[in-house]
mmCIF file of C-alpha atoms in Angstrom:
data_model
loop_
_atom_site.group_PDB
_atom_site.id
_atom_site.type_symbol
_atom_site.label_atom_id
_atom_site.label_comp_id
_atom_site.label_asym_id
_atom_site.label_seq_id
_atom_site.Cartn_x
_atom_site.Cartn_y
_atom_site.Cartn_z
ATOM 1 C CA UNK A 21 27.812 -3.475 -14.343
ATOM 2 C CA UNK A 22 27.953 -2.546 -10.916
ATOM 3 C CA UNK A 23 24.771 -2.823 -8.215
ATOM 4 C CA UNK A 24 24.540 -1.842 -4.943
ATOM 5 C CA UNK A 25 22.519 -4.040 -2.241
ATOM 6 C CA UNK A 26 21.140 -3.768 0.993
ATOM 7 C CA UNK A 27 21.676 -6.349 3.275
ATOM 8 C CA UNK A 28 19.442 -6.940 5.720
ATOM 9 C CA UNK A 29 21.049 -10.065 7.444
ATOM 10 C CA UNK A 30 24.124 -11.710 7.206
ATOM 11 C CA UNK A 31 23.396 -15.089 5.429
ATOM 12 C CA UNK A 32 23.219 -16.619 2.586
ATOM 13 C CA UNK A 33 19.553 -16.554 2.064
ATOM 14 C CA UNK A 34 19.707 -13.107 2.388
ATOM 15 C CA UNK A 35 22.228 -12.783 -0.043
ATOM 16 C CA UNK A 36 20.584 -14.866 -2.725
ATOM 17 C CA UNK A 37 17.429 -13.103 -2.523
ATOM 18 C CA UNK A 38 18.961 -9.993 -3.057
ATOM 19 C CA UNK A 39 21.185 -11.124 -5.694
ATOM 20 C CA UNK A 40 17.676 -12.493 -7.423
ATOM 21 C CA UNK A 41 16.343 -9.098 -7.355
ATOM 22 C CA UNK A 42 19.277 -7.996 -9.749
ATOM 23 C CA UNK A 43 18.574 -9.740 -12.032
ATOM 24 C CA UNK A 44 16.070 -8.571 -15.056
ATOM 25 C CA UNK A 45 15.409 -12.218 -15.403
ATOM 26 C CA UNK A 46 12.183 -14.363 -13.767
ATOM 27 C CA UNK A 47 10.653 -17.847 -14.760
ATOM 28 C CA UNK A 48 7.380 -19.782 -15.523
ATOM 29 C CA UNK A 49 6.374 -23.115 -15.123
ATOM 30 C CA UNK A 50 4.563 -24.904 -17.833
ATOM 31 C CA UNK A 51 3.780 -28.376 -18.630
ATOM 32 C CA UNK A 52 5.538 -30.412 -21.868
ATOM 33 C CA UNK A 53 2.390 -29.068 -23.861
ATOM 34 C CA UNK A 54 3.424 -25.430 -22.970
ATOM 35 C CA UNK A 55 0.024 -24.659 -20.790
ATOM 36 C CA UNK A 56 1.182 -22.400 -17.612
ATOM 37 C CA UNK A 57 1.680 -23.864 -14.556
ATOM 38 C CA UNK A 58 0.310 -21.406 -12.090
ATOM 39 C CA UNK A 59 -2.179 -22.240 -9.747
ATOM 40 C CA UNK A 60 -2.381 -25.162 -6.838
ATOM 41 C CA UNK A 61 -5.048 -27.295 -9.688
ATOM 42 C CA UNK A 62 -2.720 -27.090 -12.219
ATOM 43 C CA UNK A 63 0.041 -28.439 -10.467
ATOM 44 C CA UNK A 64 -2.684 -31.495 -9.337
ATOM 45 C CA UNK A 65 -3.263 -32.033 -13.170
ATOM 46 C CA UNK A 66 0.653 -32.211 -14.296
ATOM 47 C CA UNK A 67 0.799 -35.317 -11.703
ATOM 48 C CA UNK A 68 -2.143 -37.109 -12.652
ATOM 49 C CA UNK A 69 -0.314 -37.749 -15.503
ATOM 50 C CA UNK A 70 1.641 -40.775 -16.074
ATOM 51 C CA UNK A 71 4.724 -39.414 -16.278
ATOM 52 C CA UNK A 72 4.108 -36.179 -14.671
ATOM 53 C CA UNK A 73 7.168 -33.596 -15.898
ATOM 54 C CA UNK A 74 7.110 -29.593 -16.242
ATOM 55 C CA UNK A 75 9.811 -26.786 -17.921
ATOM 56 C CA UNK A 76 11.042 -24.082 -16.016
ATOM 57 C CA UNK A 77 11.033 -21.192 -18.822
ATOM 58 C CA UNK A 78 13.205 -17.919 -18.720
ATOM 59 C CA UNK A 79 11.218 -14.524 -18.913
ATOM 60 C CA UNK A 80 12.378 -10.762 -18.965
ATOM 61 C CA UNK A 81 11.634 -8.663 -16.661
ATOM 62 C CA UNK A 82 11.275 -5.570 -18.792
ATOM 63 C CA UNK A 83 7.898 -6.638 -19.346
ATOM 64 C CA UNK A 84 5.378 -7.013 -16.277
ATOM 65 C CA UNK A 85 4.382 -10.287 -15.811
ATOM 66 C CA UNK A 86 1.036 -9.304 -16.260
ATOM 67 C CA UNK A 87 -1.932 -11.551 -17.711
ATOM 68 C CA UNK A 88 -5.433 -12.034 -17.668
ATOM 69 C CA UNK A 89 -5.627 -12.739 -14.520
ATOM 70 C CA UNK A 90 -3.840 -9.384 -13.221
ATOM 71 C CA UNK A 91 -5.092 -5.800 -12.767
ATOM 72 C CA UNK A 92 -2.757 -3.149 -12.800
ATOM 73 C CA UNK A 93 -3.328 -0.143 -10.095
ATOM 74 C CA UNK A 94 -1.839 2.483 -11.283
ATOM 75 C CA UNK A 95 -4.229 5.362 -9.556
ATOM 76 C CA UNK A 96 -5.485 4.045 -6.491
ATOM 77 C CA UNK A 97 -7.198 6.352 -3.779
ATOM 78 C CA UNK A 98 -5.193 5.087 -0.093
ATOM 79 C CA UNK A 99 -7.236 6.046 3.022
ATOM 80 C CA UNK A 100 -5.383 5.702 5.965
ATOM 81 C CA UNK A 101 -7.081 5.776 9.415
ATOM 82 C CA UNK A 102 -4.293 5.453 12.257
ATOM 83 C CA UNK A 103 -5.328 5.489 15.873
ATOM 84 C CA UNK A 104 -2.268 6.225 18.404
ATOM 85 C CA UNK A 105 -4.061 8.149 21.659
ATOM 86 C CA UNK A 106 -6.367 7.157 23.832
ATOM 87 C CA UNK A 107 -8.721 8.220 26.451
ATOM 88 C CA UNK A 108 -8.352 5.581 29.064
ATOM 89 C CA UNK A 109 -5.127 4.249 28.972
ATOM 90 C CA UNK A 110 -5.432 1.968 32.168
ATOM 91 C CA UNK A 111 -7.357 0.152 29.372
ATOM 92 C CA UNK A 112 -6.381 1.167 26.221
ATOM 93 C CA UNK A 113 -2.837 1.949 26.043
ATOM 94 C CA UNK A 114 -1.322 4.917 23.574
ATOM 95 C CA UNK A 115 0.365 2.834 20.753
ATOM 96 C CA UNK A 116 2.917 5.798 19.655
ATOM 97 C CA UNK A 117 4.292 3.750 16.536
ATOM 98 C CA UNK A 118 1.287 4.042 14.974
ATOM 99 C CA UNK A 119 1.878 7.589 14.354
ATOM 100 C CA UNK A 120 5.804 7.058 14.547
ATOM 101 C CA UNK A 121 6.381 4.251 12.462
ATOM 102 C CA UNK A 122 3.460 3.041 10.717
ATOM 103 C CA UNK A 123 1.886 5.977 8.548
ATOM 104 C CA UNK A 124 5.820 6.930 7.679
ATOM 105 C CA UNK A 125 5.403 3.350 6.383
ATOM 106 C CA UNK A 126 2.802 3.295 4.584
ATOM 107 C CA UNK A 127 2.811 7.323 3.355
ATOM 108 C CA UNK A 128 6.538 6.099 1.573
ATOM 109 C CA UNK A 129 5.318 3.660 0.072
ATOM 110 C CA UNK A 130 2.145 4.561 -1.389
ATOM 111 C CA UNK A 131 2.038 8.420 -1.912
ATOM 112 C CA UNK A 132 6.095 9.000 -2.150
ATOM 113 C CA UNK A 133 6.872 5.826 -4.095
ATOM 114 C CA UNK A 134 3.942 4.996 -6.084
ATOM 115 C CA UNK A 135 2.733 7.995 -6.340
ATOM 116 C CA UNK A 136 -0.640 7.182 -5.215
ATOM 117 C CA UNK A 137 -3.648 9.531 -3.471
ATOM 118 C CA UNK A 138 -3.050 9.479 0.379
ATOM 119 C CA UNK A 139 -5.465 10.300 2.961
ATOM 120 C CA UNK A 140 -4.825 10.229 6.588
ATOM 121 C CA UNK A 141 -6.173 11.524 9.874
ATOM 122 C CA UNK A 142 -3.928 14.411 11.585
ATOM 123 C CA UNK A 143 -5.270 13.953 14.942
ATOM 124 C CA UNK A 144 -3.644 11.062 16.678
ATOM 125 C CA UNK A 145 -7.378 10.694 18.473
ATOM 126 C CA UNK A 146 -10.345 9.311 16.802
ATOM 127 C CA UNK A 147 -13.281 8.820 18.229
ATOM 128 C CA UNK A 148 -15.665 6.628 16.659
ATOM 129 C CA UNK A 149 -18.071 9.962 15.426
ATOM 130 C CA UNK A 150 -14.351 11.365 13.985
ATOM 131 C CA UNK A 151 -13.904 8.057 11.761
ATOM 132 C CA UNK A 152 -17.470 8.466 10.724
ATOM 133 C CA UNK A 153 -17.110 12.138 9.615
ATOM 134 C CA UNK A 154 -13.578 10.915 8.109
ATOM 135 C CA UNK A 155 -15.238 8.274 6.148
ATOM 136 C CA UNK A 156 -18.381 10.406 5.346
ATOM 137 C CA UNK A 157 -15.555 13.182 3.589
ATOM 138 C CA UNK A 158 -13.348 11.015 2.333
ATOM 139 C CA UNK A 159 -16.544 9.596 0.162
ATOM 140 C CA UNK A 160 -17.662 12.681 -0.816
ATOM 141 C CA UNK A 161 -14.924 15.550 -0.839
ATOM 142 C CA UNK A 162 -13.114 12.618 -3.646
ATOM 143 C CA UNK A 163 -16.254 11.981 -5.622
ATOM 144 C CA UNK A 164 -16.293 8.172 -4.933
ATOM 145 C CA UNK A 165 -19.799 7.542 -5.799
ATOM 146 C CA UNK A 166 -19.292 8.917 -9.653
ATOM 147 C CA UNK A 167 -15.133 7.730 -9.626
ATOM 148 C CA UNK A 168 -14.870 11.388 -11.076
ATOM 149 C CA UNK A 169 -10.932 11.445 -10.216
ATOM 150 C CA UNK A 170 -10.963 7.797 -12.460
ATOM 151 C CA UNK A 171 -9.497 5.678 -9.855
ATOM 152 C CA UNK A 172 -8.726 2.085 -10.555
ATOM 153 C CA UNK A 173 -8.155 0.524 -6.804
ATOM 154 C CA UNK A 174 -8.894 1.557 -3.003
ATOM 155 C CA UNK A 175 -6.655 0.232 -0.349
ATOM 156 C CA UNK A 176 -7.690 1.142 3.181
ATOM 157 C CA UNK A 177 -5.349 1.071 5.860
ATOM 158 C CA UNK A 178 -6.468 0.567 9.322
ATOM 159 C CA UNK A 179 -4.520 0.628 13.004
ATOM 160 C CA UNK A 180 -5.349 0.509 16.088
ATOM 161 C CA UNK A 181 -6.930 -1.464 19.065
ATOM 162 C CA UNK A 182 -9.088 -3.993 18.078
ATOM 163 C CA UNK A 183 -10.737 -6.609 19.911
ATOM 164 C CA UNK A 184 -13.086 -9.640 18.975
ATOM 165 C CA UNK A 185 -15.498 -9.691 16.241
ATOM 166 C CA UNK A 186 -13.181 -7.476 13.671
ATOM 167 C CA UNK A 187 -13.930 -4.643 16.133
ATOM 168 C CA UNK A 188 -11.566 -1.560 15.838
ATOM 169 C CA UNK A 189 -11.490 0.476 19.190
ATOM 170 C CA UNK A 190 -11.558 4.120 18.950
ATOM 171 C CA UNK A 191 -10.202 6.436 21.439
ATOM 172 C CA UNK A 192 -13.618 7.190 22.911
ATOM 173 C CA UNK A 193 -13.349 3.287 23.855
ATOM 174 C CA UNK A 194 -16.130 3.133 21.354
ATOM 175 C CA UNK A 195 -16.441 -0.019 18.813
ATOM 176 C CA UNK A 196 -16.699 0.181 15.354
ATOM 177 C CA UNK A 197 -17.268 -2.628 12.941
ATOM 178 C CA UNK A 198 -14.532 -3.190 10.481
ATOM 179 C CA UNK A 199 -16.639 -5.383 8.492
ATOM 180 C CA UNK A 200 -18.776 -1.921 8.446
ATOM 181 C CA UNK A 201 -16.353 0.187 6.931
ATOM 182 C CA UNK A 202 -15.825 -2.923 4.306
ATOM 183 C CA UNK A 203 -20.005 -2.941 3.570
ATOM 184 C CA UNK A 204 -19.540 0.641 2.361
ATOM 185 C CA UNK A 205 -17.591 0.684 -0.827
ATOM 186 C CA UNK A 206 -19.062 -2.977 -1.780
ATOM 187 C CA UNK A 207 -20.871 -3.498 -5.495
ATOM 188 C CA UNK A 208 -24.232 -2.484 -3.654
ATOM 189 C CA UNK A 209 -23.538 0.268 -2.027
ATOM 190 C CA UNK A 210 -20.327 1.740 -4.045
ATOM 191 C CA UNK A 211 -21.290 0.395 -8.070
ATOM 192 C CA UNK A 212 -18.662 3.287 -9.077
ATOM 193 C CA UNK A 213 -16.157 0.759 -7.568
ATOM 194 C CA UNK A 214 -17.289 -2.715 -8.420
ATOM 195 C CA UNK A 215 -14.807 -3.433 -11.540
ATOM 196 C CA UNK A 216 -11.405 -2.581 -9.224
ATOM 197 C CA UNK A 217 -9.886 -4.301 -6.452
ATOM 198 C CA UNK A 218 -10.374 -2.916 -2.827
ATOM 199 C CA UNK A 219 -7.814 -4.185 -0.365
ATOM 200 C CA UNK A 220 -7.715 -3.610 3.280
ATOM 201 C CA UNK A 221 -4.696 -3.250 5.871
ATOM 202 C CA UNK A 222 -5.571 -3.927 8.842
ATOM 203 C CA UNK A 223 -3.115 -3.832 11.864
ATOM 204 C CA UNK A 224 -4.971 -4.456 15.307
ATOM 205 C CA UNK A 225 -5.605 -6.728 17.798
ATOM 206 C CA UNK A 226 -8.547 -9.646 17.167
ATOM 207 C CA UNK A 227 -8.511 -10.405 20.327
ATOM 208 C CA UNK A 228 -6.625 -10.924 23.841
ATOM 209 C CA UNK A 229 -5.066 -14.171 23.279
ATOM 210 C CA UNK A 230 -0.964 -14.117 23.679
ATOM 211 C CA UNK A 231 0.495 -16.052 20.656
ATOM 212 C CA UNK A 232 2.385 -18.538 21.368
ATOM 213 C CA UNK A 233 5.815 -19.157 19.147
ATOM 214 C CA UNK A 234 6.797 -21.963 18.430
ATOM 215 C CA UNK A 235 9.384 -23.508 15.260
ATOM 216 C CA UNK A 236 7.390 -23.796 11.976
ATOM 217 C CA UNK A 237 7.381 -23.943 8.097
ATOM 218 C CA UNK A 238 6.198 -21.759 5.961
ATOM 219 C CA UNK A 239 4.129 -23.199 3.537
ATOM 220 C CA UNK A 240 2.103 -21.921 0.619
ATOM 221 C CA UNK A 241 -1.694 -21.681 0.986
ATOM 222 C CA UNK A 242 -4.263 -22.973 -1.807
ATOM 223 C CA UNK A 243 -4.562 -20.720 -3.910
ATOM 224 C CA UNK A 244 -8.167 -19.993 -5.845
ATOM 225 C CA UNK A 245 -9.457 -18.542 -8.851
ATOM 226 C CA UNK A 246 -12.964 -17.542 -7.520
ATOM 227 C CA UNK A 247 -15.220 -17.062 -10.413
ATOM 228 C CA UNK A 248 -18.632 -15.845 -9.258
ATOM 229 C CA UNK A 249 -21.995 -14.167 -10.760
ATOM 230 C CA UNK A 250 -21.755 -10.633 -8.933
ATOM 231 C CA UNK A 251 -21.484 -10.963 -5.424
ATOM 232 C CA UNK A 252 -21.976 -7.698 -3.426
ATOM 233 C CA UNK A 253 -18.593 -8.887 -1.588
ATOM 234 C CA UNK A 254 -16.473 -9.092 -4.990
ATOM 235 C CA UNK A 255 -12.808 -7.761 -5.219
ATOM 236 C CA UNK A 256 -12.541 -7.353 -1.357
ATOM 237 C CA UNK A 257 -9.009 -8.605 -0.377
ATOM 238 C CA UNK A 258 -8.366 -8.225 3.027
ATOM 239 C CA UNK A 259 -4.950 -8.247 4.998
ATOM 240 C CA UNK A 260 -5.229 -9.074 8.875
ATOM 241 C CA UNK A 261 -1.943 -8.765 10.830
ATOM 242 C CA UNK A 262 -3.259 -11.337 13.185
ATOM 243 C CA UNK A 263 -6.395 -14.118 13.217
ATOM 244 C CA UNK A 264 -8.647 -13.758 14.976
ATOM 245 C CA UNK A 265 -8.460 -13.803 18.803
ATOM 246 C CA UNK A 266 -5.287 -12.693 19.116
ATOM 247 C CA UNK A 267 -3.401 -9.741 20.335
ATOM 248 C CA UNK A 268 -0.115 -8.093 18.444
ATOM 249 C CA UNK A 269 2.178 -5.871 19.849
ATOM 250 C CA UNK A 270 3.445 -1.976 19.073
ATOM 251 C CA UNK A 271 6.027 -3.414 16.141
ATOM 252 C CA UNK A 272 5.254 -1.720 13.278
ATOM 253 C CA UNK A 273 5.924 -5.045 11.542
ATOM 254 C CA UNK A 274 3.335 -5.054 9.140
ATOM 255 C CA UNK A 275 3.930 -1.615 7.634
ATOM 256 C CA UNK A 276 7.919 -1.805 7.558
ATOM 257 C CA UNK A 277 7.876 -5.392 6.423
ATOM 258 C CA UNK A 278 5.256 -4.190 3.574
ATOM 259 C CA UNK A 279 7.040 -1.098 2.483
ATOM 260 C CA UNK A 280 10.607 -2.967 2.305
ATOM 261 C CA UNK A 281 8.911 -5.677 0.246
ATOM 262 C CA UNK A 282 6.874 -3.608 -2.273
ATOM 263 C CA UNK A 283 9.121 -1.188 -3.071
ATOM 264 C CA UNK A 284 11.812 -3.641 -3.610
ATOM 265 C CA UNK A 285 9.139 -6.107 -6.576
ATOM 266 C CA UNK A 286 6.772 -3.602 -7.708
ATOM 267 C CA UNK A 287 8.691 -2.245 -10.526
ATOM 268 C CA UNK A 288 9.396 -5.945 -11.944
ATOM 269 C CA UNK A 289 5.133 -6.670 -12.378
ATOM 270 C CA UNK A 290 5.529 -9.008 -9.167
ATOM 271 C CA UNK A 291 2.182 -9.342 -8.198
ATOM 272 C CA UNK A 292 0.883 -8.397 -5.022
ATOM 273 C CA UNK A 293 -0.439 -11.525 -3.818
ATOM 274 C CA UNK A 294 2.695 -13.195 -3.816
ATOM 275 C CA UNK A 295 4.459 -10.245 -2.612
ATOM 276 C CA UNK A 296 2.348 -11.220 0.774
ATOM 277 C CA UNK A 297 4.140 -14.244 1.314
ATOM 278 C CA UNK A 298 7.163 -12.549 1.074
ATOM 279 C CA UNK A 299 6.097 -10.252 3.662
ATOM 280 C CA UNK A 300 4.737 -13.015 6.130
ATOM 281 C CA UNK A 301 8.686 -14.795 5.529
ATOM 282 C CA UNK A 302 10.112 -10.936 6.247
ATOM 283 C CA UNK A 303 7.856 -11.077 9.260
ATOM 284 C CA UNK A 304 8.947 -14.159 10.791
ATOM 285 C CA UNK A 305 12.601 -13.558 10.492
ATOM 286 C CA UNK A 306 12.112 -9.954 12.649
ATOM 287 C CA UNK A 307 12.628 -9.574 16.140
ATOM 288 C CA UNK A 308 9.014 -10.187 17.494
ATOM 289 C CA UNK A 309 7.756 -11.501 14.310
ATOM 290 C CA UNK A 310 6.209 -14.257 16.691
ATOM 291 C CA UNK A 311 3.804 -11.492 17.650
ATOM 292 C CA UNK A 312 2.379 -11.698 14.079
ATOM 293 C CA UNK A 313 0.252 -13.719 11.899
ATOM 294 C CA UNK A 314 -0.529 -12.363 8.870
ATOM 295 C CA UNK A 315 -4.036 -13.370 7.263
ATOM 296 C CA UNK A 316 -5.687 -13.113 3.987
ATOM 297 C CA UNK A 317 -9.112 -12.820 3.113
ATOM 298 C CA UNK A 318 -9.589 -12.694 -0.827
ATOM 299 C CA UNK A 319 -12.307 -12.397 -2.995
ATOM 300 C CA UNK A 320 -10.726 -11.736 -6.103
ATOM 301 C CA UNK A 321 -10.603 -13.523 -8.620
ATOM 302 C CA UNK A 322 -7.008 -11.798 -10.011
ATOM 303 C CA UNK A 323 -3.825 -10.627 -8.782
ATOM 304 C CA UNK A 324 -3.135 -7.431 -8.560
ATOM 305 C CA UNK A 325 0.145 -5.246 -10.161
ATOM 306 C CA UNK A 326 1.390 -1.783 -8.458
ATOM 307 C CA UNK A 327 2.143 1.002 -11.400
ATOM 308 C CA UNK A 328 3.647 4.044 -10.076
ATOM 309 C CA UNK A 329 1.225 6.901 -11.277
ATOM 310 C CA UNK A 330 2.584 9.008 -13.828
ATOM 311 C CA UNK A 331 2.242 13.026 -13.113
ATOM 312 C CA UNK A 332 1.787 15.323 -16.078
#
């Protein structure tokens, strides 16, 4: 059998990884008494051991690898707000690939690909009463407060200028609190919502510090299972293209690295969370990937599986 691959660079990680992706095969980890091995604490518990040893175990992929500990999104509501014009431009430039670039991006993957509700502002200006009035519609004209269109995930996509305390610029030269817009579909004031994961895109400057590059090794963060009593701040997983302080430039990275990424794993079960660190390598291997930083704020306590929506 035949399969055609894209390459994206000549070498032979490249090649591997796309090879891998052929295959309708995946593993596990699990210890010699067959528990899964899948979290930072479980590895720590394997090597307290005396003699510490694990099996790597071969799984289909014509299942999901789905658990517990995943929730499928299958009929998520995706609100895009992308900011390209601005008024002043001596101090806030235009940032054309927002409209070029990144809501092509993003509108393949979500509403073409997965099939997903997409929402995004025409205008390439918003001023900060325009994302008000956006977010004021998008609430009610889709029924968010009673979930009457059954949604099982919001992910809200936000670029633009930004600037130091999770600030997004509009193109009034206004500020408006990202940590705002979060506040507003959290268990308090958006119950409808509070059983479904909410992530947030966020592509915009934190800051105006110049990054710096430099060689490095990517290594994988601790990972946690947060188990709380009801926080209002549940489910919230955010996605920075930057930390905080620092500028990015008019790349696009985020969105095409995303898109690539996504649509190449979803339809295995790969879970979102670790399709992130795929997009942070994809990142750092791009021209100007130096410029970028990606950061994760979760408060899940799951991983999260894409399910393109099925139409009648």
């Amino acid at each position: 059998m035949k399969k055609l691959i894209k390459m994206k660079d000549l070498t032979l990680e490249e090649l591997i990884r796309q090879s891998y992706s052929c295959l309708n095969l995946t593993f596990e980890l699990a210890d010699m008494k067959n528990n899964i091995i899948d979290s930072d604490d479980a590895v720590k518990q394997v090597f307290m051991m005396k003699e510490p040893s694990f099996k790597i175990r071969w799984k289909s992929l014509q299942q999901p690898i789905i658990s517990e500990k995943h929730k499928i999104i299958k009929n998520a509501l995706v609100a895009m707000i992308g900011i390209s014009k601005y008024v002043d431009n001596t101090k806030w430039p235009n940032i054309p690939n927002v409209k070029k670039k990144d809501v092509k991006n993003f509108k393949k993957l979500f509403e073409q690909e997965l099939n997903y509700e997409f929402v995004c502002n025409q205008p390439q200006q918003m001023t900060k009463k325009d994302i008000q009035s956006f977010l004021a519609r998008l609430i009610s004209n889709y029924e968010l407060h009673n979930n009457t269109h059954k949604y099982d995930g919001l992910i809200m996509i936000i670029c633009g200028h930004g600037e130091n305390g999770n600030m997004l610029v509009t193109s009034d030269g206004k500020s408006l609190s990202i940590d705002e817009i979060r506040e507003s579909f959290n268990c308090d004031k958006m119950e409808s919502f509070k059983d479904f994961p909410k992530i947030f895109i966020i592509d915009m400057c934190r800051g105006k510090n110049t990054p710096t590059a430099h060689m490095t090794t990517t290594m994988r963060g601790k990972k946690e299972d947060m188990q709380s009593l009801g926080h209002n701040d549940d489910g919230f997983l955010m996605i920075w293209s930057t930390t905080q302080g620092h500028q990015i430039g008019d790349f696009s990275l985020l969105s095409n690295c995303m898109k690539s990424v996504v649509m190449s794993k979803y339809k295995s079960g790969y879970p979102f969370k670790q399709m992130l660190n795929d997009v942070r390598q994809e990142i750092r291997r791009s021209k100007n990937g130096e410029w970028y930083c990606v950061e994760t704020q979760d408060t899940t306590s799951y991983d999260m599986v894409f399910v393109a929506r099925k139409t009648l």
